[in-house]
Amino acid sequence: MVVLALVLPDFRLQSAHGDSFTRVGATAFLAAGAFGLLSALVWPWLVRALLLVPALALASLVFLLNGSLLLFALSLIPYGRGEASPQTAVIVAAAMSLTSSATSTWLAVRDQGAQRRRLRRMAPWADRRRQEPGDGAAAAGPRSAGTVFLQLDGIGYPLLREAIAGERPLMPTVAALCGTSHRLTRWRTDWSSQTGASQLAILHGSNEDVPAFRWYEKERGVVVVSNRPSSAAELQRRAVARTGDPGLLAVDGASRGNLFTGGAGQAALVVSIAVRRGKGERSRAGYFAYFSDPAHAARTVLSFAAELVREIGQSVRARLRPAGPRVGRGGLYPLIRAFATVVERDVVTASVVGDILTGRTAVYADLVAYDEVAHHSGPRSPDVRQVLRRLDGCVATIRQAIAYAPRPYHLVLLSDHGQSHGEPFESAYGHSLEELVRIGCGRPLAGEPRRARRKRREKRAETGAEARAVARSALHRPEEPAEPPLDPDTRRRAPVVLASGNLGLVSFPEIPGRATRADIAARYPALLSTLAEHPGVGFVLVRDQRYGPVVLGSGGGEHRLAGGEVIGPDPLAPFGPGAAEAVRRTDRFPHTADLMINSAVHPDTGAIHAFEDQIGSHGGLGGEQSQAFLLSPHALSEPVPGGGEPVGAEEVHRVLRRWLAESARVGGRTDAPSVP
């Protein structure tokens, strides 16, 4: 405080008996003490009183409130007087909070008790009533192990291998795990290679009838979008009703930063309960608990601002590059990116630390930072390298917390999908998938400039990035309706064209039920050939009235899935083994679209063409997007006995279930209740 008084012209410390350094120091001592007491006693109640304020707005109010507390503390000094303008008080309070946090961290490095207390302060909402290390039952005998499942969203198996390779790996903490205590396993996603389908199956055991990130349900006339709170709640309800199982985390579990709860009793930043009164506020409580420490707030908000500046600089460099695919990075994207890479990362990591230090049995958390940046910058662009390093730092922090936990813990890292690179479909071919469908239907494009059409599409369809939904719930933003458009010529329901990465869906509202090949040909004779023969389209799935599900490709290629008969070049051959079974499974879903369109894949590079405005994408087949990873301790059994690879997110759920059961065994007995 004395140093700040010397540096800042609008901040003065005075003593009633003169301005000698000793007396000014005494005034600073009293002011700092008063400020510390107010921060400890008053600040948590102020934050609790602001639960109805949007969380990101609270992050800004933190500075104003903290400055107000400092001004109040200066007014309480009996033998001196401090003066500061309101804006200077904000700066001084933030600097004091950051200095206090950094000093306590430095002093705690070699003191295990202090280190444990520092980690507990990092997660102030941890339940202090739960068993402490060395207390009562915890000291009476061995305890079963807890399990932390940390999802690194969008990081594929090949990318992780590269990030942990070499003498100076990009992710040294993860590399150390792979080299000592853990095994790395690849697993193959379903056709819908995106968080909604993968995480629903991983946490709730079933992703049946989730054909894509977004799809149209004819009987209700609505578009379901996996990361909308109302849609996520409905998908979770359907999964629980289908399996009869509350979820992976039903026994003393915690769900952090996910789309779904997994049946956890403790949930923070979970999209599926964001719209429910009471539980929605509880889901957002993690923000307020985190920001209840002014040091957290100051550090995170400053990092947020730095990330905004970094994104602006990287965006300018991308525009100046002479070659390479580029996408728009304006609008709200810089804010969404900063939210995903700073706020969501910090809050989720802190909540996991709190769960570990209070001995919770099962924790599942999702860190979405890499996925958000890679969508716009590319899966292997220089922009993502720092993001990967920071995610590695999160893993290191969680490992450190495990060292001070009241019970042993198994740390499992996993991803829900990978990402494939490539130029967006519209950028590569000059028209969007929606425009291609319209051409195939024999309808002229709307008579408006391309820029206006592009703005209209962007307003109607949100990106598939998962961080956007969490940010919207944090801001208390209402859901935007997703209704099918009207045909501008006939004023009837136009074909509903939706995109999920490089997977496109076309539904015909005027045709009841699942439209067949004959139904579509009767109304739009040129549509199927227009789509199948397009160089940016890999294959089209349609239901044939005679042969059942049929996959169409260029050159007259046709793969009849029911009997396995292939006529001409096989459209599924470029997508590798397992493609036919993945497509066949999706065809059985009640809400599979009338046409399911997968973009082409380059046979050598694995490049694809996203139907959304993304350089790195996922959602269909092709490239690395279907190659996710599991990094599990050797203390747990192999994911697949004999060293095989799990296929599908539902099998991953069964693997995680088995590991929870193994962790619960203590000396041959089970130390946790079973879940039906």
XYZ file of C-alpha atoms in Angstrom, residues 426 430-432 434-435 445-460:
22
model
C -18.902 -22.469 -48.724
C -18.762 -20.624 -53.479
C -22.125 -21.750 -52.098
C -23.427 -23.144 -48.842
C -28.430 -24.693 -47.956
C -27.926 -23.034 -51.355
C -31.445 -18.438 -54.982
C -33.069 -15.542 -53.204
C -32.546 -12.286 -55.078
C -30.402 -10.659 -52.432
C -26.656 -10.020 -52.264
C -24.456 -12.839 -50.968
C -23.388 -10.758 -47.966
C -27.018 -10.301 -46.899
C -27.721 -14.024 -47.312
C -24.657 -14.835 -45.237
C -25.722 -12.540 -42.407
C -29.196 -14.073 -42.451
C -27.790 -17.587 -42.156
C -25.386 -16.671 -39.377
C -28.199 -15.094 -37.389
C -30.382 -18.180 -37.799
